[in-house]
Short mmCIF file of C-alpha atoms and ligand atoms in Angstrom, two decimals:
data_model
loop_
_atom_site.label_atom_id
_atom_site.label_comp_id
_atom_site.label_asym_id
_atom_site.label_seq_id
_atom_site.Cartn_x
_atom_site.Cartn_y
_atom_site.Cartn_z
CA MET A 278 -65.95 -0.69 -12.85
CA THR A 279 -62.36 -1.77 -12.52
CA ALA A 280 -60.04 -0.12 -10.04
CA ILE A 281 -57.02 1.87 -11.16
CA PRO A 282 -54.33 -0.03 -9.25
CA PRO A 283 -51.38 1.35 -7.29
CA GLY A 284 -48.47 1.96 -9.66
CA SER A 285 -50.75 3.92 -12.02
CA THR A 286 -50.35 7.63 -12.75
CA ILE A 287 -52.77 10.26 -11.46
CA GLY A 288 -52.85 13.57 -13.34
CA ILE A 289 -53.63 16.61 -11.18
CA LEU A 290 -54.69 19.92 -12.73
CA GLY A 291 -53.35 22.67 -10.49
CA SER A 292 -50.09 22.98 -8.56
CA GLY A 293 -51.16 24.45 -5.19
CA GLN A 294 -51.02 23.08 -1.67
CA LEU A 295 -54.12 20.94 -2.17
CA GLY A 296 -52.36 19.20 -5.05
CA ARG A 297 -49.30 18.79 -2.84
CA MET A 298 -51.27 17.03 -0.10
CA LEU A 299 -53.13 14.91 -2.69
CA ALA A 300 -49.80 13.85 -4.22
CA VAL A 301 -48.38 12.90 -0.82
CA ALA A 302 -51.47 10.77 -0.07
CA ALA A 303 -51.27 9.20 -3.53
CA ALA A 304 -47.58 8.37 -3.11
CA GLN A 305 -48.34 6.62 0.17
CA LEU A 306 -50.71 4.33 -1.73
CA GLY A 307 -48.11 3.64 -4.42
CA TYR A 308 -49.39 5.99 -7.15
CA ARG A 309 -47.38 8.49 -9.17
CA CYS A 310 -48.71 11.99 -9.73
CA HIS A 311 -48.16 14.25 -12.70
CA ILE A 312 -49.05 17.91 -12.22
CA TYR A 313 -50.35 20.18 -14.99
CA ALA A 314 -50.52 23.92 -14.25
CA PRO A 315 -49.52 27.23 -15.80
CA GLU A 316 -46.88 27.73 -13.12
CA SER A 317 -44.83 25.59 -10.79
CA GLY A 318 -46.21 25.47 -7.22
CA PRO A 319 -46.17 23.53 -3.94
CA ALA A 320 -47.45 20.32 -5.60
CA CYS A 321 -44.50 20.12 -7.98
CA ASP A 322 -41.98 19.49 -5.18
CA VAL A 323 -43.63 16.19 -4.26
CA ALA A 324 -44.87 14.88 -7.63
CA GLY A 325 -43.17 12.62 -10.15
CA GLY A 326 -43.72 14.94 -13.09
CA PHE A 327 -44.81 18.44 -13.99
CA THR A 328 -46.01 19.98 -17.23
CA ALA A 329 -46.07 23.79 -17.33
CA GLY A 330 -48.82 24.88 -19.68
CA SER A 331 -51.90 27.02 -20.03
CA TYR A 332 -55.26 25.36 -19.46
CA TYR A 333 -56.13 26.39 -23.02
CA GLU A 334 -53.20 24.58 -24.70
CA THR A 335 -55.19 21.62 -25.98
CA ASP A 336 -52.25 19.70 -27.52
CA LEU A 337 -50.19 19.94 -24.34
CA LEU A 338 -53.19 18.97 -22.22
CA ALA A 339 -53.82 15.95 -24.44
CA ALA A 340 -50.16 14.84 -24.17
CA PHE A 341 -50.44 15.17 -20.38
CA ALA A 342 -53.70 13.20 -20.25
CA LYS A 343 -52.26 10.39 -22.42
CA ARG A 344 -49.61 9.63 -19.84
CA CYS A 345 -52.18 9.46 -16.99
CA ASP A 346 -54.61 6.72 -15.95
CA VAL A 347 -57.05 9.09 -14.21
CA LEU A 348 -57.32 12.87 -14.00
CA THR A 349 -58.48 15.14 -11.21
CA TYR A 350 -58.26 18.84 -10.32
CA GLU A 351 -57.28 20.64 -7.15
CA PHE A 352 -59.01 23.93 -7.83
CA GLU A 353 -62.34 24.81 -9.34
CA ASN A 354 -61.41 27.54 -11.77
CA VAL A 355 -59.92 25.28 -14.43
CA PRO A 356 -61.56 26.28 -17.75
CA VAL A 357 -64.11 23.59 -18.61
CA GLU A 358 -64.12 23.50 -22.43
CA PRO A 359 -60.52 22.31 -22.97
CA LEU A 360 -61.09 19.48 -20.47
CA ARG A 361 -63.88 17.85 -22.45
CA ALA A 362 -61.55 16.34 -25.06
CA LEU A 363 -59.43 14.68 -22.36
CA ALA A 364 -62.11 12.05 -21.73
CA ASP A 365 -60.72 10.18 -24.79
CA PHE A 366 -57.50 9.53 -22.86
CA ALA A 367 -58.37 9.17 -19.17
CA PRO A 368 -61.43 9.65 -16.97
CA LEU A 369 -61.77 13.06 -15.29
CA ARG A 370 -63.02 12.65 -11.71
CA PRO A 371 -64.94 14.60 -10.55
CA GLY A 372 -66.31 15.51 -13.99
CA THR A 373 -66.85 18.79 -15.80
CA ARG A 374 -70.44 19.33 -14.59
CA ALA A 375 -69.21 19.85 -11.01
CA LEU A 376 -66.85 22.55 -12.29
CA GLU A 377 -69.59 24.27 -14.29
CA VAL A 378 -71.80 24.45 -11.22
CA ALA A 379 -69.08 25.57 -8.81
CA GLN A 380 -67.67 28.24 -11.15
CA ASP A 381 -70.85 30.32 -11.18
CA ARG A 382 -72.37 31.42 -7.87
CA ALA A 383 -75.87 31.83 -9.31
CA VAL A 384 -75.85 28.38 -10.97
CA GLU A 385 -74.47 26.91 -7.75
CA LYS A 386 -77.16 28.43 -5.53
CA ALA A 387 -79.95 27.48 -7.95
CA PHE A 388 -78.55 23.93 -8.07
CA ALA A 389 -78.60 23.71 -4.26
CA ARG A 390 -82.17 25.01 -4.15
CA ASP A 391 -83.32 22.63 -6.90
CA ASN A 392 -81.99 19.79 -4.78
CA GLY A 393 -83.87 20.87 -1.67
CA GLY A 394 -81.26 23.15 -0.05
CA ARG A 395 -81.89 26.54 1.53
CA THR A 396 -79.75 29.49 0.40
CA ALA A 397 -79.59 33.22 1.10
CA PRO A 398 -81.99 35.23 -1.08
CA PHE A 399 -80.03 36.23 -4.18
CA ALA A 400 -80.45 38.24 -7.37
CA LEU A 401 -78.30 38.57 -10.48
CA CYS A 402 -76.76 41.88 -11.30
CA ASN A 403 -75.00 42.47 -14.62
CA SER A 404 -74.69 46.25 -14.48
CA ARG A 405 -74.72 49.14 -12.01
CA GLU A 406 -78.30 49.88 -13.11
CA GLU A 407 -79.41 46.38 -12.11
CA LEU A 408 -77.92 46.70 -8.64
CA ASP A 409 -80.83 48.73 -7.23
CA ALA A 410 -83.38 46.17 -8.44
CA ALA A 411 -81.25 43.30 -7.13
CA LEU A 412 -81.08 44.90 -3.68
CA ALA A 413 -84.82 45.51 -3.72
CA GLU A 414 -85.18 41.76 -4.07
CA THR A 415 -82.63 40.69 -1.44
CA GLY A 416 -82.97 43.57 1.00
CA THR A 417 -80.02 45.10 2.86
CA PRO A 418 -77.65 44.37 4.49
CA ALA A 419 -76.44 42.38 1.50
CA ILE A 420 -73.20 41.07 0.06
CA LEU A 421 -72.31 41.70 -3.55
CA LYS A 422 -70.12 38.90 -4.94
CA THR A 423 -68.63 38.44 -8.40
CA LEU A 424 -70.35 35.53 -10.15
CA ARG A 425 -67.02 33.96 -10.98
CA LEU A 426 -63.46 33.72 -9.68
CA GLY A 427 -64.02 34.99 -6.12
CA TYR A 428 -62.18 33.25 -3.30
CA ASP A 429 -61.13 33.98 0.29
CA GLY A 430 -63.58 36.90 0.40
CA LYS A 431 -62.04 38.54 -2.69
CA GLY A 432 -64.39 40.15 -5.21
CA GLN A 433 -66.97 40.97 -2.53
CA ALA A 434 -68.56 44.09 -1.06
CA ARG A 435 -70.83 44.39 1.97
CA ILE A 436 -73.72 46.78 1.49
CA MET A 437 -75.48 48.34 4.48
CA PRO A 438 -78.70 50.34 4.19
CA GLY A 439 -77.85 53.81 2.83
CA ASP A 440 -74.38 52.80 1.53
CA ASP A 441 -72.92 54.31 -1.63
CA LEU A 442 -73.84 51.76 -4.30
CA ASP A 443 -71.37 53.15 -6.84
CA ALA A 444 -68.56 52.26 -4.44
CA ALA A 445 -69.95 48.73 -4.00
CA TRP A 446 -70.14 48.29 -7.77
CA ASP A 447 -66.54 49.52 -8.09
CA ALA A 448 -65.49 47.00 -5.42
CA VAL A 449 -66.56 44.15 -7.71
CA ASN A 450 -64.86 45.92 -10.64
CA GLY A 451 -68.14 46.14 -12.50
CA GLN A 452 -68.11 42.36 -13.03
CA PRO A 453 -71.33 40.35 -13.39
CA SER A 454 -72.27 39.64 -9.78
CA ILE A 455 -74.93 38.37 -7.45
CA ALA A 456 -76.36 40.28 -4.54
CA GLU A 457 -77.01 38.03 -1.57
CA GLY A 458 -79.19 38.89 1.39
CA PHE A 459 -77.19 38.81 4.62
CA VAL A 460 -77.69 35.58 6.55
CA THR A 461 -77.78 35.93 10.34
CA PHE A 462 -75.88 32.89 11.46
CA ALA A 463 -74.44 31.54 14.69
CA HIS A 464 -71.64 29.51 13.11
CA GLU A 465 -70.08 28.47 9.83
CA PHE A 466 -69.35 24.81 9.14
CA SER A 467 -68.54 22.52 6.25
CA ILE A 468 -69.33 19.03 5.12
CA MET A 469 -66.57 17.06 3.40
CA LEU A 470 -68.34 14.22 1.62
CA VAL A 471 -66.55 11.54 -0.35
CA ARG A 472 -68.36 9.55 -3.04
CA GLY A 473 -66.93 6.46 -4.74
CA ILE A 474 -67.44 5.34 -8.35
CA ASP A 475 -70.01 2.83 -7.06
CA GLY A 476 -72.02 5.65 -5.44
CA ALA A 477 -70.99 4.78 -1.87
CA THR A 478 -70.63 7.88 0.32
CA ALA A 479 -69.10 8.84 3.65
CA HIS A 480 -68.68 12.21 5.31
CA TYR A 481 -66.34 13.56 7.95
CA PRO A 482 -67.40 15.04 11.30
CA ALA A 483 -68.29 18.65 10.42
CA PRO A 484 -65.74 21.25 11.52
CA LEU A 485 -66.64 24.65 12.94
CA ASN A 486 -64.92 27.15 10.64
CA VAL A 487 -63.84 30.58 11.83
CA HIS A 488 -62.81 33.14 9.20
CA ARG A 489 -60.72 36.26 9.71
CA GLY A 490 -60.70 38.90 7.02
CA GLY A 491 -62.57 36.53 4.69
CA ILE A 492 -59.88 33.82 5.05
CA LEU A 493 -60.30 30.59 7.00
CA ALA A 494 -58.43 30.92 10.30
CA THR A 495 -59.34 27.73 12.21
CA SER A 496 -61.37 24.55 11.81
CA THR A 497 -62.35 22.73 14.99
CA VAL A 498 -63.95 19.35 15.60
CA PRO A 499 -66.28 18.62 17.28
CA ALA A 500 -68.33 21.66 16.36
CA PRO A 501 -70.77 23.26 18.86
CA ALA A 502 -74.16 21.66 19.59
CA LEU A 503 -76.11 23.90 17.18
CA VAL A 504 -73.92 22.69 14.31
CA LEU A 505 -74.11 19.05 15.38
CA GLU A 506 -77.91 19.27 15.26
CA GLN A 507 -77.72 20.45 11.65
CA VAL A 508 -75.10 18.04 10.32
CA ASP A 509 -77.53 15.33 9.19
CA ALA A 510 -79.59 17.73 7.08
CA ALA A 511 -76.46 19.35 5.63
CA ALA A 512 -74.83 15.99 4.86
CA ALA A 513 -78.04 14.76 3.22
CA LEU A 514 -77.99 17.80 0.92
CA ALA A 515 -74.29 17.24 0.11
CA ALA A 516 -75.04 13.60 -0.74
CA GLN A 517 -77.98 14.69 -2.91
CA LEU A 518 -75.81 17.22 -4.78
CA ALA A 519 -73.08 14.62 -5.27
CA ALA A 520 -75.58 12.09 -6.62
CA ALA A 521 -77.09 14.67 -8.98
CA LEU A 522 -73.59 15.37 -10.35
CA ASP A 523 -72.67 11.67 -10.53
CA TYR A 524 -69.74 12.89 -8.49
CA VAL A 525 -66.58 10.94 -7.72
CA GLY A 526 -64.13 12.20 -5.08
CA VAL A 527 -64.36 14.64 -2.18
CA LEU A 528 -67.05 17.32 -2.42
CA THR A 529 -67.07 20.15 0.13
CA CYS A 530 -70.19 22.13 0.97
CA GLU A 531 -70.04 25.21 3.20
CA PHE A 532 -73.00 26.10 5.42
CA PHE A 533 -74.22 28.73 7.83
CA ALA A 534 -75.78 27.30 11.01
CA THR A 535 -78.80 29.51 11.66
CA ALA A 536 -81.60 29.35 14.22
CA ASP A 537 -83.78 27.84 11.45
CA GLY A 538 -81.35 25.18 10.27
CA PRO A 539 -78.48 24.98 7.79
CA VAL A 540 -78.19 27.49 4.94
CA PHE A 541 -76.05 26.39 1.98
CA ASN A 542 -73.38 28.96 1.08
CA GLU A 543 -71.17 27.36 -1.56
CA MET A 544 -69.55 24.17 -2.72
CA ALA A 545 -66.02 23.27 -3.76
CA PRO A 546 -65.65 20.24 -6.05
CA ARG A 547 -62.45 19.23 -4.31
CA VAL A 548 -60.67 18.66 -1.04
CA HIS A 549 -60.85 21.74 1.16
CA ASN A 550 -58.86 23.81 3.63
CA SER A 551 -61.45 23.10 6.34
CA GLY A 552 -60.58 19.39 5.96
CA HIS A 553 -56.83 19.64 6.51
CA TRP A 554 -57.34 18.44 10.08
CA THR A 555 -58.26 15.01 8.67
CA ILE A 556 -54.58 14.24 7.89
CA GLU A 557 -53.88 13.45 11.54
CA GLY A 558 -57.38 13.85 13.03
CA ALA A 559 -59.25 11.23 11.00
CA VAL A 560 -58.53 7.57 10.29
CA THR A 561 -58.35 8.30 6.54
CA SER A 562 -57.54 11.84 5.40
CA GLN A 563 -59.68 13.75 2.90
CA PHE A 564 -56.71 13.53 0.51
CA GLU A 565 -56.40 9.76 0.74
CA ASN A 566 -60.16 9.31 0.40
CA HIS A 567 -60.18 11.51 -2.72
CA ILE A 568 -57.42 9.33 -4.23
CA ARG A 569 -59.25 6.15 -3.18
CA ALA A 570 -62.49 7.40 -4.75
CA ILE A 571 -61.05 8.49 -8.11
CA CYS A 572 -59.07 5.24 -8.39
CA GLY A 573 -62.15 3.11 -7.67
CA LEU A 574 -60.83 1.78 -4.35
CA PRO A 575 -62.98 1.24 -1.25
CA LEU A 576 -63.43 4.40 0.84
CA GLY A 577 -61.60 4.61 4.16
CA SER A 578 -63.05 5.38 7.60
CA THR A 579 -63.80 9.06 8.26
CA ALA A 580 -63.89 8.58 12.05
CA LEU A 581 -61.94 10.84 14.41
CA THR A 582 -58.64 9.59 15.79
CA GLY A 583 -58.95 11.64 18.99
CA THR A 584 -61.54 13.42 21.10
CA SER A 585 -61.00 16.83 19.49
CA VAL A 586 -58.95 18.37 16.69
CA GLU A 587 -58.04 21.93 15.80
CA MET A 588 -56.47 23.10 12.56
CA GLN A 589 -54.94 26.57 12.51
CA ASN A 590 -54.01 28.15 9.19
CA LEU A 591 -50.65 29.89 8.96
CA ILE A 592 -51.27 33.01 6.91
CA GLY A 593 -48.42 35.22 5.69
CA ASP A 594 -45.84 35.88 8.42
CA GLU A 595 -47.52 33.46 10.87
CA ALA A 596 -45.52 30.68 9.23
CA ASN A 597 -42.33 32.29 10.55
CA ASP A 598 -43.32 30.94 13.99
CA TRP A 599 -42.58 27.39 12.85
CA PRO A 600 -39.94 26.79 15.58
CA ALA A 601 -42.59 27.41 18.26
CA PHE A 602 -45.01 24.93 16.66
CA LEU A 603 -42.30 22.30 16.45
CA ALA A 604 -41.37 22.96 20.10
CA GLU A 605 -44.89 21.95 21.15
CA GLY A 606 -43.84 18.40 20.39
CA ASP A 607 -47.31 17.04 19.62
CA ALA A 608 -48.49 19.69 17.14
CA HIS A 609 -48.40 18.64 13.47
CA LEU A 610 -46.77 21.33 11.35
CA HIS A 611 -47.36 21.51 7.59
CA LEU A 612 -45.49 24.07 5.51
CA TYR A 613 -46.30 24.34 1.81
CA GLY A 614 -42.84 25.36 0.64
CA LYS A 615 -43.94 28.75 -0.75
CA ASN A 616 -41.00 31.11 -0.80
CA GLU A 617 -42.74 34.44 -0.36
CA ALA A 618 -44.95 35.04 2.73
CA ARG A 619 -47.25 37.67 1.22
CA PRO A 620 -50.05 39.01 3.49
CA GLY A 621 -53.16 36.83 3.17
CA ARG A 622 -51.22 33.97 1.56
CA LYS A 623 -51.77 30.48 2.98
CA MET A 624 -48.26 29.31 3.88
CA GLY A 625 -49.03 26.25 5.97
CA HIS A 626 -51.15 24.94 8.83
CA VAL A 627 -50.82 23.32 12.25
CA THR A 628 -53.05 20.55 13.55
CA ARG A 629 -53.46 19.63 17.20
CA VAL A 630 -55.22 16.37 18.07
CA ARG A 631 -56.34 15.81 21.65
CA ARG A 632 -56.60 12.14 22.62
P1 LIG B 90 -67.84 33.18 0.37
O1 LIG B 90 -66.78 33.66 -0.57
O2 LIG B 90 -69.18 33.06 -0.24
O3 LIG B 90 -67.41 31.93 1.10
O4 LIG B 90 -67.94 34.30 1.52
C1 LIG B 90 -66.85 34.57 2.40
C2 LIG B 90 -67.37 34.80 3.82
O5 LIG B 90 -68.27 35.92 3.86
C3 LIG B 90 -68.19 33.62 4.36
O6 LIG B 90 -67.37 32.63 4.92
C4 LIG B 90 -69.04 34.33 5.41
O7 LIG B 90 -68.31 34.57 6.58
C5 LIG B 90 -69.35 35.65 4.76
N1 LIG B 90 -70.61 35.59 3.98
C6 LIG B 90 -70.71 35.21 2.70
N2 LIG B 90 -71.99 35.27 2.27
C7 LIG B 90 -72.73 35.68 3.31
C8 LIG B 90 -74.13 35.93 3.50
N3 LIG B 90 -75.02 35.81 2.51
N4 LIG B 90 -74.53 36.36 4.72
C9 LIG B 90 -73.64 36.53 5.73
N5 LIG B 90 -72.31 36.30 5.61
C10 LIG B 90 -71.84 35.89 4.43
#
């Protein structure tokens, strides 16, 4: 397959901070990016072009795709159907199958299991009446999660034995959901795997991910020994999932490190917050490797540039401390240019690399 050379145009669906960091990496390699999203966002400030449009406006999407040489997406909730027609104009990498799997928690977990992965016990639940049966299958404690559109712990309810199930059902707004048995884990970690159009793969050292209030707070490399012991098995599953999807680009899989080995939690068909440390902490960042992969270029080294790296998310008001991060001198500050620091909103991050 021929490479899409520097100078070409990359179309990115989505205008968030992941698109921003992808566009910066693409620009460094001599590509232009054109963003398509319903609303302007952090990616638009650093891209060559922006089309504001709904993901259902097929004519506008087609006009966007015609001006691009390759298409990608920076978030997984892009509606799949309107994307299918775009293949006539430019390849979509990763493809639509990865979106279909990642958009539905039950499909995603079944897909991981079918490919040899271990998941929490889970049961579908389409109505309040089905919740009792679902919990009988998973046991309690359990977590009720909406099948679709949940992120950063939103659309979830924890259920302890004896809890009021009506309240739990209200917490997911009566949406089709899955109940998941609670996994007792020591740590959470992720695998960022990149797969080229020739099927070559590489993965980054796995970060230890610590969440606060359902939102990623820090990612640290190297992870503790228990995680390191489980990385090979987790990376093998990620590679298997990527191969099954004929995947091109960066695929992120999130895992729980348990006493019995890694348990797959979910996948994101994109670059990921837990990989932001790779910008300064790895030889080739996750963003550059995604661009390399979708353009058919050789993948870059995923090796660490230092002995340890920590990425700290700046959530809401935390970004106001930017002068202190700059004063550290060797901390790498990234601000996403969002004007309103709402609570829970990811405003930027700081990376510290120890040599
Ligand atoms: P998720 O949206 O699936 O990533 O869930 C958000 C967070 O909730 C995860 O990062 C975990 O900390 C926690 N969590 C999710 N599912 C489970 C589970 N089955 N057992 C224990 N903790 C979980």
